[in-house]
Short mmCIF file of N, CA and C in Angstrom, two decimals:
data_model
loop_
_atom_site.label_atom_id
_atom_site.label_comp_id
_atom_site.label_asym_id
_atom_site.label_seq_id
_atom_site.Cartn_x
_atom_site.Cartn_y
_atom_site.Cartn_z
N MET A 1 73.35 47.62 223.50
CA MET A 1 73.97 46.33 223.21
C MET A 1 74.56 46.05 222.16
N PHE A 2 74.03 46.88 220.88
CA PHE A 2 74.51 46.70 219.69
C PHE A 2 75.50 47.90 219.42
N ASN A 3 76.54 47.82 218.59
CA ASN A 3 77.13 49.09 218.19
C ASN A 3 76.33 50.03 217.45
N LYS A 4 76.72 51.36 217.41
CA LYS A 4 75.63 52.15 216.76
C LYS A 4 75.76 51.96 215.45
N ASN A 5 76.64 51.63 214.70
CA ASN A 5 76.66 51.41 213.25
C ASN A 5 75.96 50.14 213.06
N PHE A 6 76.02 49.22 213.86
CA PHE A 6 75.46 47.86 213.72
C PHE A 6 73.81 48.11 213.54
N LYS A 7 73.40 49.05 214.39
CA LYS A 7 71.90 49.51 214.55
C LYS A 7 71.27 49.83 213.16
N LEU A 8 72.29 50.75 212.72
CA LEU A 8 71.72 51.51 211.42
C LEU A 8 71.72 50.37 210.32
N VAL A 9 72.60 49.29 210.35
CA VAL A 9 72.57 48.27 209.29
C VAL A 9 71.54 47.44 209.47
N ILE A 10 71.04 47.16 210.60
CA ILE A 10 69.89 46.54 210.83
C ILE A 10 68.48 47.20 210.38
N ALA A 11 68.64 48.42 210.66
CA ALA A 11 67.38 49.12 210.40
C ALA A 11 67.18 49.36 208.72
N GLY A 12 68.41 49.45 208.01
CA GLY A 12 68.56 49.43 206.72
C GLY A 12 67.92 48.23 206.17
N LEU A 13 68.41 47.21 206.54
CA LEU A 13 68.02 45.51 206.11
C LEU A 13 66.62 45.30 206.51
N ILE A 14 66.03 45.83 207.62
CA ILE A 14 64.59 45.77 207.77
C ILE A 14 63.80 46.83 206.74
N VAL A 15 64.18 47.82 206.45
CA VAL A 15 63.52 48.78 205.45
C VAL A 15 63.54 48.03 204.16
N ILE A 16 64.59 47.42 203.74
CA ILE A 16 64.78 46.65 202.43
C ILE A 16 63.78 45.45 202.43
N ALA A 17 63.70 44.80 203.42
CA ALA A 17 62.71 43.60 203.60
C ALA A 17 61.40 44.20 203.57
N SER A 18 61.02 45.43 204.40
CA SER A 18 59.70 46.13 204.14
C SER A 18 59.30 46.52 202.88
N VAL A 19 60.29 46.95 201.93
CA VAL A 19 59.86 47.34 200.65
C VAL A 19 59.50 45.94 199.66
N TRP A 20 60.56 45.20 200.03
CA TRP A 20 60.07 43.76 199.41
C TRP A 20 58.73 43.30 199.77
N GLN A 21 58.35 43.36 200.98
CA GLN A 21 56.87 42.95 201.43
C GLN A 21 55.96 43.89 200.74
N PHE A 22 56.27 45.31 200.40
CA PHE A 22 55.33 46.18 199.81
C PHE A 22 55.15 45.70 198.33
N ILE A 23 56.30 45.28 197.71
CA ILE A 23 56.33 44.84 196.26
C ILE A 23 55.31 43.50 196.36
N GLU A 24 55.60 42.60 197.16
CA GLU A 24 54.86 41.41 197.03
C GLU A 24 53.35 41.49 197.33
N GLY A 25 52.87 42.73 197.90
CA GLY A 25 51.60 43.05 198.16
C GLY A 25 51.22 42.66 199.59
N HIS A 26 52.16 42.50 200.34
CA HIS A 26 51.77 42.06 201.80
C HIS A 26 52.08 43.47 202.78
N ILE A 27 51.04 44.32 202.41
CA ILE A 27 51.02 45.84 203.03
C ILE A 27 51.28 45.87 204.52
N GLY A 28 50.56 44.88 205.23
CA GLY A 28 50.63 44.78 206.65
C GLY A 28 51.96 44.52 207.28
N ASN A 29 52.59 43.37 206.54
CA ASN A 29 53.87 43.14 206.89
C ASN A 29 54.96 44.09 206.61
N GLY A 30 54.80 44.96 205.71
CA GLY A 30 55.57 46.16 205.22
C GLY A 30 55.40 47.17 206.30
N ILE A 31 54.25 47.54 206.81
CA ILE A 31 54.11 48.53 207.65
C ILE A 31 54.74 48.03 209.12
N MET A 32 54.37 46.75 209.40
CA MET A 32 55.20 46.42 210.61
C MET A 32 56.64 46.35 210.43
N LEU A 33 57.11 45.88 209.42
CA LEU A 33 58.75 46.11 209.34
C LEU A 33 59.02 47.59 209.36
N ILE A 34 58.56 48.44 208.79
CA ILE A 34 58.88 49.82 208.99
C ILE A 34 58.85 50.28 210.30
N LEU A 35 57.91 49.98 211.22
CA LEU A 35 57.59 50.19 212.64
C LEU A 35 58.85 49.62 213.45
N LEU A 36 59.24 48.23 213.06
CA LEU A 36 60.20 47.66 213.62
C LEU A 36 61.63 48.46 213.46
N SER A 37 61.88 48.87 212.22
CA SER A 37 63.03 49.60 211.88
C SER A 37 63.21 50.96 212.53
N LEU A 38 61.99 51.49 212.81
CA LEU A 38 61.99 52.81 213.63
C LEU A 38 62.65 52.51 215.00
N ILE A 39 62.20 51.34 215.57
CA ILE A 39 62.77 51.06 217.03
C ILE A 39 64.41 50.99 216.94
N PHE A 40 65.11 50.53 215.71
CA PHE A 40 66.42 50.60 215.78
C PHE A 40 66.95 51.89 215.39
N ILE A 41 66.30 52.90 214.72
CA ILE A 41 66.70 54.02 214.48
C ILE A 41 66.57 54.72 215.72
N PHE A 42 65.41 54.78 216.38
CA PHE A 42 65.43 55.46 217.83
C PHE A 42 66.47 54.85 218.77
N LEU A 43 67.08 53.68 218.64
CA LEU A 43 67.99 53.35 219.57
C LEU A 43 69.23 53.79 219.24
N TYR A 44 69.45 54.18 217.90
CA TYR A 44 70.88 54.79 217.48
C TYR A 44 70.79 56.17 218.04
N PHE A 45 69.80 56.70 218.08
CA PHE A 45 69.96 58.06 218.60
C PHE A 45 69.89 58.30 220.33
N LYS A 46 69.14 57.26 220.90
CA LYS A 46 69.03 57.20 222.40
C LYS A 46 69.60 55.56 222.59
N ASN A 47 70.51 55.63 223.38
CA ASN A 47 70.97 54.24 223.63
C ASN A 47 70.43 53.63 224.76
N GLU A 48 70.04 52.25 224.53
CA GLU A 48 69.24 51.80 225.48
C GLU A 48 69.77 51.60 226.86
N MET A 49 71.26 51.25 226.87
CA MET A 49 71.85 51.20 228.22
C MET A 49 71.78 52.51 229.04
N ILE A 50 72.02 53.55 228.42
CA ILE A 50 71.89 54.80 229.09
C ILE A 50 70.44 55.15 229.58
N LEU A 51 69.50 54.76 228.61
CA LEU A 51 68.18 55.04 229.06
C LEU A 51 67.74 54.13 230.50
N MET A 52 68.22 52.91 230.38
CA MET A 52 67.79 52.03 231.51
C MET A 52 68.63 52.49 232.91
N ALA A 53 69.83 53.00 232.54
CA ALA A 53 70.67 53.79 233.70
C ALA A 53 70.01 54.94 234.24
N PHE A 54 69.33 55.85 233.44
CA PHE A 54 68.47 56.94 233.75
C PHE A 54 67.12 56.48 234.52
N LEU A 55 66.84 55.26 234.12
CA LEU A 55 65.53 54.84 234.85
C LEU A 55 65.96 54.37 236.29
N ARG A 56 67.00 53.84 236.36
CA ARG A 56 67.52 53.33 237.75
C ARG A 56 67.82 54.58 238.65
N LEU A 57 68.34 55.39 237.94
CA LEU A 57 68.76 56.65 238.88
C LEU A 57 67.50 57.37 239.27
N ARG A 58 66.24 57.42 238.59
CA ARG A 58 65.07 57.91 239.11
C ARG A 58 64.65 57.35 240.26
N LYS A 59 65.02 55.93 240.57
CA LYS A 59 64.58 55.44 241.49
C LYS A 59 65.58 55.26 242.50
N GLN A 60 66.44 56.19 242.54
CA GLN A 60 67.86 56.20 243.54
C GLN A 60 68.52 55.04 243.69
N ASP A 61 68.61 54.04 242.49
CA ASP A 61 69.46 52.66 242.56
C ASP A 61 70.54 52.97 242.09
N PHE A 62 71.52 53.51 242.65
CA PHE A 62 72.75 53.72 242.13
C PHE A 62 73.67 52.52 241.64
N PRO A 63 73.79 51.25 242.52
CA PRO A 63 74.27 50.21 241.90
C PRO A 63 73.66 49.72 240.65
N GLY A 64 72.20 49.83 240.60
CA GLY A 64 71.72 49.25 239.28
C GLY A 64 71.95 50.02 238.21
N ALA A 65 72.12 51.47 238.50
CA ALA A 65 72.55 52.20 237.15
C ALA A 65 74.04 52.04 236.77
N LYS A 66 74.88 51.75 237.78
CA LYS A 66 76.31 51.45 237.46
C LYS A 66 76.35 50.16 236.60
N LYS A 67 75.33 49.32 237.03
CA LYS A 67 75.49 47.91 236.50
C LYS A 67 75.16 48.09 234.89
N TRP A 68 74.09 48.97 234.69
CA TRP A 68 73.89 48.97 233.27
C TRP A 68 75.01 49.96 232.47
N LEU A 69 75.40 50.76 233.09
CA LEU A 69 76.50 51.69 232.36
C LEU A 69 77.71 50.68 232.30
N ASP A 70 78.00 49.80 233.13
CA ASP A 70 79.18 49.01 233.06
C ASP A 70 79.08 48.11 231.97
N LYS A 71 77.70 47.79 231.35
CA LYS A 71 77.51 47.04 230.12
C LYS A 71 78.19 47.66 228.66
N ILE A 72 78.33 49.05 228.84
CA ILE A 72 78.74 49.60 227.79
C ILE A 72 80.36 49.38 227.88
N LYS A 73 80.86 48.60 226.93
CA LYS A 73 82.39 48.25 226.94
C LYS A 73 83.25 49.39 226.55
N GLU A 74 82.96 49.71 225.39
CA GLU A 74 83.78 51.04 224.72
C GLU A 74 82.90 52.04 224.22
N PRO A 75 82.86 53.10 225.45
CA PRO A 75 81.77 54.07 224.90
C PRO A 75 82.31 55.05 223.80
N GLU A 76 83.68 54.97 223.44
CA GLU A 76 83.89 55.93 222.23
C GLU A 76 83.47 55.30 221.05
N THR A 77 83.27 53.95 220.73
CA THR A 77 82.97 53.43 219.40
C THR A 77 81.59 53.04 219.45
N ALA A 78 80.82 52.66 220.70
CA ALA A 78 79.71 52.15 220.60
C ALA A 78 78.57 53.32 220.94
N LEU A 79 78.97 54.67 221.34
CA LEU A 79 77.87 55.71 221.47
C LEU A 79 78.38 56.72 220.44
N THR A 80 77.15 57.63 220.15
CA THR A 80 77.46 58.86 219.34
C THR A 80 78.04 59.77 220.41
N GLN A 81 78.34 61.10 220.00
CA GLN A 81 79.00 61.90 220.77
C GLN A 81 78.11 62.56 222.07
N LYS A 82 76.85 62.81 221.73
CA LYS A 82 76.07 63.25 222.90
C LYS A 82 75.82 61.89 223.93
N GLN A 83 75.72 60.81 223.41
CA GLN A 83 75.59 59.67 224.31
C GLN A 83 76.76 59.66 225.17
N GLN A 84 78.08 59.76 224.63
CA GLN A 84 79.27 59.72 225.31
C GLN A 84 79.18 60.70 226.34
N GLY A 85 78.66 61.90 226.07
CA GLY A 85 78.30 63.19 226.96
C GLY A 85 77.62 62.39 228.35
N TYR A 86 76.42 61.85 227.97
CA TYR A 86 75.39 61.23 229.11
C TYR A 86 76.22 60.35 229.79
N TYR A 87 76.94 59.30 229.00
CA TYR A 87 77.61 58.26 229.85
C TYR A 87 78.79 58.96 230.70
N TRP A 88 79.45 59.79 230.44
CA TRP A 88 80.40 60.39 231.70
C TRP A 88 79.57 61.04 232.52
N TYR A 89 78.55 61.84 232.17
CA TYR A 89 77.83 62.55 233.17
C TYR A 89 77.18 61.50 234.35
N LEU A 90 76.56 60.35 233.67
CA LEU A 90 76.10 59.57 234.77
C LEU A 90 77.19 58.84 235.80
N ASN A 91 78.31 58.61 234.93
CA ASN A 91 79.45 58.05 235.88
C ASN A 91 79.86 59.08 236.87
N GLY A 92 79.87 60.48 236.36
CA GLY A 92 80.26 61.33 237.24
C GLY A 92 79.32 61.50 238.43
N LEU A 93 78.05 61.21 238.16
CA LEU A 93 77.01 61.54 239.16
C LEU A 93 77.15 60.36 240.24
N MET A 94 77.47 59.18 239.89
CA MET A 94 77.62 58.10 240.73
C MET A 94 78.97 58.25 241.44
N LEU A 95 79.89 58.52 240.84
CA LEU A 95 81.08 58.75 241.57
C LEU A 95 81.32 59.96 242.60
N SER A 96 80.33 60.85 242.25
CA SER A 96 80.57 62.18 243.01
C SER A 96 80.49 61.96 244.56
N GLN A 97 79.75 60.74 245.04
CA GLN A 97 79.50 60.55 246.40
C GLN A 97 80.80 59.86 247.07
N THR A 98 81.58 59.16 246.04
CA THR A 98 82.67 58.45 246.75
C THR A 98 83.98 58.96 246.30
N ASN A 99 84.24 59.29 245.10
CA ASN A 99 85.59 59.78 244.50
C ASN A 99 85.53 60.97 243.84
N ILE A 100 85.56 62.27 244.41
CA ILE A 100 85.52 63.36 243.58
C ILE A 100 86.29 63.85 242.76
N THR A 101 87.73 63.29 242.87
CA THR A 101 88.50 63.49 241.76
C THR A 101 88.35 62.93 240.56
N LYS A 102 87.86 61.82 240.51
CA LYS A 102 87.55 61.23 239.41
C LYS A 102 86.20 61.76 238.76
N ALA A 103 85.21 62.00 239.59
CA ALA A 103 83.94 62.59 239.04
C ALA A 103 84.15 63.83 238.51
N GLU A 104 85.12 64.61 238.99
CA GLU A 104 85.56 66.09 238.28
C GLU A 104 85.92 65.54 237.08
N LYS A 105 86.74 64.58 236.79
CA LYS A 105 87.30 64.24 235.40
C LYS A 105 86.19 63.90 234.43
N TYR A 106 85.13 63.12 235.11
CA TYR A 106 84.05 62.58 234.33
C TYR A 106 83.01 63.89 234.07
N PHE A 107 82.81 64.66 234.88
CA PHE A 107 81.84 65.98 234.46
C PHE A 107 82.76 66.77 233.49
N LYS A 108 83.97 66.98 233.66
CA LYS A 108 84.50 67.75 232.64
C LYS A 108 84.67 67.25 231.29
N LYS A 109 84.59 65.90 231.19
CA LYS A 109 84.65 65.10 229.79
C LYS A 109 83.19 65.18 229.48
N ALA A 110 82.19 65.13 230.23
CA ALA A 110 80.81 65.21 229.79
C ALA A 110 80.31 66.43 229.24
N ILE A 111 81.10 67.64 229.93
CA ILE A 111 80.74 68.95 229.36
C ILE A 111 81.38 69.24 228.12
N LYS A 112 82.57 68.74 227.93
CA LYS A 112 83.22 68.71 226.69
C LYS A 112 82.57 68.35 225.44
N LEU A 113 82.11 67.02 225.76
CA LEU A 113 81.46 66.26 224.63
C LEU A 113 80.00 66.85 224.37
N GLY A 114 79.31 67.31 225.31
CA GLY A 114 78.17 68.15 225.27
C GLY A 114 77.07 67.20 225.68
N LEU A 115 76.11 67.71 226.24
CA LEU A 115 74.79 67.32 226.95
C LEU A 115 73.61 68.05 226.04
N ALA A 116 72.64 67.28 225.73
CA ALA A 116 71.55 67.64 224.99
C ALA A 116 70.67 68.72 225.81
N MET A 117 70.29 68.59 226.97
CA MET A 117 69.56 69.61 227.69
C MET A 117 70.29 70.55 228.65
N ASP A 118 69.86 71.80 228.64
CA ASP A 118 70.61 72.75 229.40
C ASP A 118 70.55 72.36 230.80
N GLN A 119 69.38 71.68 231.16
CA GLN A 119 69.15 71.40 232.67
C GLN A 119 70.37 70.34 233.10
N ASP A 120 70.77 69.50 232.36
CA ASP A 120 71.79 68.47 232.60
C ASP A 120 73.15 69.18 232.61
N LEU A 121 73.49 69.98 231.55
CA LEU A 121 74.56 70.91 231.70
C LEU A 121 74.68 71.61 232.88
N ALA A 122 73.51 72.49 233.16
CA ALA A 122 73.54 73.14 234.63
C ALA A 122 73.90 72.20 235.96
N MET A 123 73.29 70.97 235.93
CA MET A 123 73.60 70.21 236.98
C MET A 123 75.12 69.63 236.91
N ALA A 124 75.58 69.37 235.74
CA ALA A 124 77.15 69.08 235.80
C ALA A 124 77.86 70.14 236.14
N LYS A 125 77.65 71.42 235.99
CA LYS A 125 78.16 72.58 236.26
C LYS A 125 78.14 72.88 237.55
N LEU A 126 76.93 72.70 238.16
CA LEU A 126 76.69 72.90 239.81
C LEU A 126 77.64 71.61 240.43
N ASN A 127 77.72 70.56 239.82
CA ASN A 127 78.52 69.61 240.76
C ASN A 127 80.01 69.91 240.66
N LEU A 128 80.48 70.16 239.45
CA LEU A 128 81.84 70.76 239.37
C LEU A 128 81.90 71.96 240.35
N ALA A 129 81.10 72.85 240.50
CA ALA A 129 81.31 74.09 241.37
C ALA A 129 81.52 73.39 242.73
N GLY A 130 80.58 72.24 243.15
CA GLY A 130 80.85 71.97 244.33
C GLY A 130 82.22 71.14 244.91
N ILE A 131 82.61 70.34 243.62
CA ILE A 131 83.90 69.85 243.81
C ILE A 131 85.04 71.00 243.89
N ALA A 132 84.94 71.96 243.16
CA ALA A 132 85.79 73.04 243.28
C ALA A 132 85.77 73.62 244.55
N MET A 133 84.49 73.93 245.13
CA MET A 133 84.72 74.29 246.46
C MET A 133 85.26 73.51 247.53
N THR A 134 84.91 72.38 247.43
CA THR A 134 85.64 71.38 248.32
C THR A 134 87.16 71.36 248.17
N LYS A 135 87.77 71.72 247.08
CA LYS A 135 89.23 71.74 246.69
C LYS A 135 89.69 73.10 246.99
N ARG A 136 88.92 74.12 247.55
CA ARG A 136 89.25 75.27 247.76
C ARG A 136 89.59 76.22 246.68
N ARG A 137 88.86 75.95 245.35
CA ARG A 137 88.97 76.79 244.32
C ARG A 137 87.85 77.71 244.06
N LYS A 138 87.77 78.70 244.97
CA LYS A 138 86.71 79.45 244.97
C LYS A 138 86.38 80.45 243.86
N ARG A 139 87.31 80.82 243.12
CA ARG A 139 87.08 81.54 241.83
C ARG A 139 86.37 80.70 240.71
N GLU A 140 86.88 79.35 240.52
CA GLU A 140 86.42 78.60 239.67
C GLU A 140 85.04 78.12 240.04
N ALA A 141 84.74 78.02 241.15
CA ALA A 141 83.47 77.68 241.67
C ALA A 141 82.59 78.61 241.54
N GLN A 142 82.94 79.95 241.72
CA GLN A 142 81.90 81.15 241.38
C GLN A 142 81.58 81.25 240.04
N MET A 143 82.64 80.93 239.22
CA MET A 143 82.33 80.88 237.70
C MET A 143 81.34 79.93 237.17
N LEU A 144 81.65 78.66 237.69
CA LEU A 144 80.81 77.62 237.45
C LEU A 144 79.34 77.82 237.75
N LEU A 145 79.15 78.48 239.02
CA LEU A 145 77.99 78.69 239.66
C LEU A 145 77.00 79.79 238.78
N THR A 146 77.65 80.79 238.36
CA THR A 146 77.25 81.81 237.53
C THR A 146 76.84 80.95 236.16
N GLU A 147 77.59 80.07 235.51
CA GLU A 147 77.18 79.45 234.42
C GLU A 147 75.96 78.56 234.56
N ALA A 148 76.12 77.81 235.88
CA ALA A 148 74.82 76.91 236.14
C ALA A 148 73.61 77.76 236.27
N LYS A 149 73.60 79.03 236.91
CA LYS A 149 72.54 79.79 236.84
C LYS A 149 71.94 80.18 235.63
N LYS A 150 72.83 80.54 234.79
CA LYS A 150 72.24 81.17 233.30
C LYS A 150 71.71 79.88 232.62
N LEU A 151 72.24 78.69 232.86
CA LEU A 151 71.56 77.47 232.16
C LEU A 151 70.33 77.00 232.85
N ASP A 152 70.14 77.21 234.29
CA ASP A 152 69.08 76.97 234.65
C ASP A 152 67.65 77.74 234.42
N LYS A 153 67.14 77.65 233.31
CA LYS A 153 66.06 78.48 232.68
C LYS A 153 64.76 78.20 233.52
N HIS A 154 64.29 77.05 234.01
CA HIS A 154 63.14 76.83 234.70
C HIS A 154 63.22 76.84 236.11
N GLY A 155 64.45 77.35 236.84
CA GLY A 155 64.61 77.50 238.32
C GLY A 155 64.54 76.13 239.17
N MET A 156 64.81 74.91 238.27
CA MET A 156 64.82 73.79 239.18
C MET A 156 66.03 73.71 240.05
N LEU A 157 67.24 74.40 239.90
CA LEU A 157 68.38 74.20 240.70
C LEU A 157 68.53 75.48 241.63
N LYS A 158 67.45 76.25 241.67
CA LYS A 158 67.60 77.65 242.30
C LYS A 158 68.17 77.43 243.83
N GLU A 159 67.31 76.52 244.49
CA GLU A 159 67.73 76.29 245.84
C GLU A 159 69.34 75.72 246.12
N GLN A 160 69.47 74.97 245.46
CA GLN A 160 70.95 74.23 245.23
C GLN A 160 71.95 75.37 245.10
N ILE A 161 71.57 76.19 244.14
CA ILE A 161 72.67 77.31 243.76
C ILE A 161 72.63 78.29 244.77
N THR A 162 71.64 78.82 245.51
CA THR A 162 71.62 79.62 246.73
C THR A 162 72.36 79.27 247.77
N MET A 163 72.11 77.78 248.05
CA MET A 163 72.82 77.04 249.12
C MET A 163 74.41 77.05 248.89
N MET A 164 74.69 76.67 247.70
CA MET A 164 76.21 76.77 247.27
C MET A 164 76.78 78.14 247.60
N LYS A 165 76.02 79.24 247.17
CA LYS A 165 76.70 80.48 247.17
C LYS A 165 76.73 80.75 248.85
N GLN A 166 75.92 80.48 249.64
CA GLN A 166 75.88 80.69 250.98
C GLN A 166 77.02 79.96 251.66
N GLN A 167 77.08 78.90 251.18
CA GLN A 167 78.46 78.03 251.63
C GLN A 167 79.84 78.45 251.25
N MET A 168 79.70 79.26 250.10
CA MET A 168 81.18 79.89 249.60
C MET A 168 81.31 81.17 250.18
N LYS A 169 80.39 81.78 250.82
CA LYS A 169 80.79 82.70 251.83
C LYS A 169 81.52 82.46 253.05
N LYS A 170 81.29 81.22 253.38
CA LYS A 170 82.04 80.65 254.60
C LYS A 170 83.57 80.41 254.17
N ILE A 171 83.79 80.25 252.88
CA ILE A 171 85.16 79.79 252.53
C ILE A 171 86.15 81.05 252.58
#
């Protein structure tokens, strides 16, 4: 909702107000203001619109998630680099069912910007491998599958990877 720098300014102003409350002797108000500033600092690192989009995706509500992502007007200025990666990753997930060419572009952009969790990176590479397979680029798909397998440390994508390898044998 707010620009990333604006969130830090608000947090700084609230911390200054809390110090003032401590000096005045209102300890409870100061503690409450410190806790309030922590919310803005948390939202600097984890964008609220992306969090809401993830919650919608957990419920398989793609239009709802798209609605939350569309509220971010300029991702380059409003988000940090990792948040931009997740922004493009989520857009790629939603477009992968309708427009694979655009989804491929978004997944590549997300991988380039970086994703915090290896599981998300493995999922992005697995989706890219599926897109490469549909476009008959077997070598690229094989390479992406091996990278996804290395990143999938918990084995959550094991079934999808083996299924993709079986389909690749048919090509």
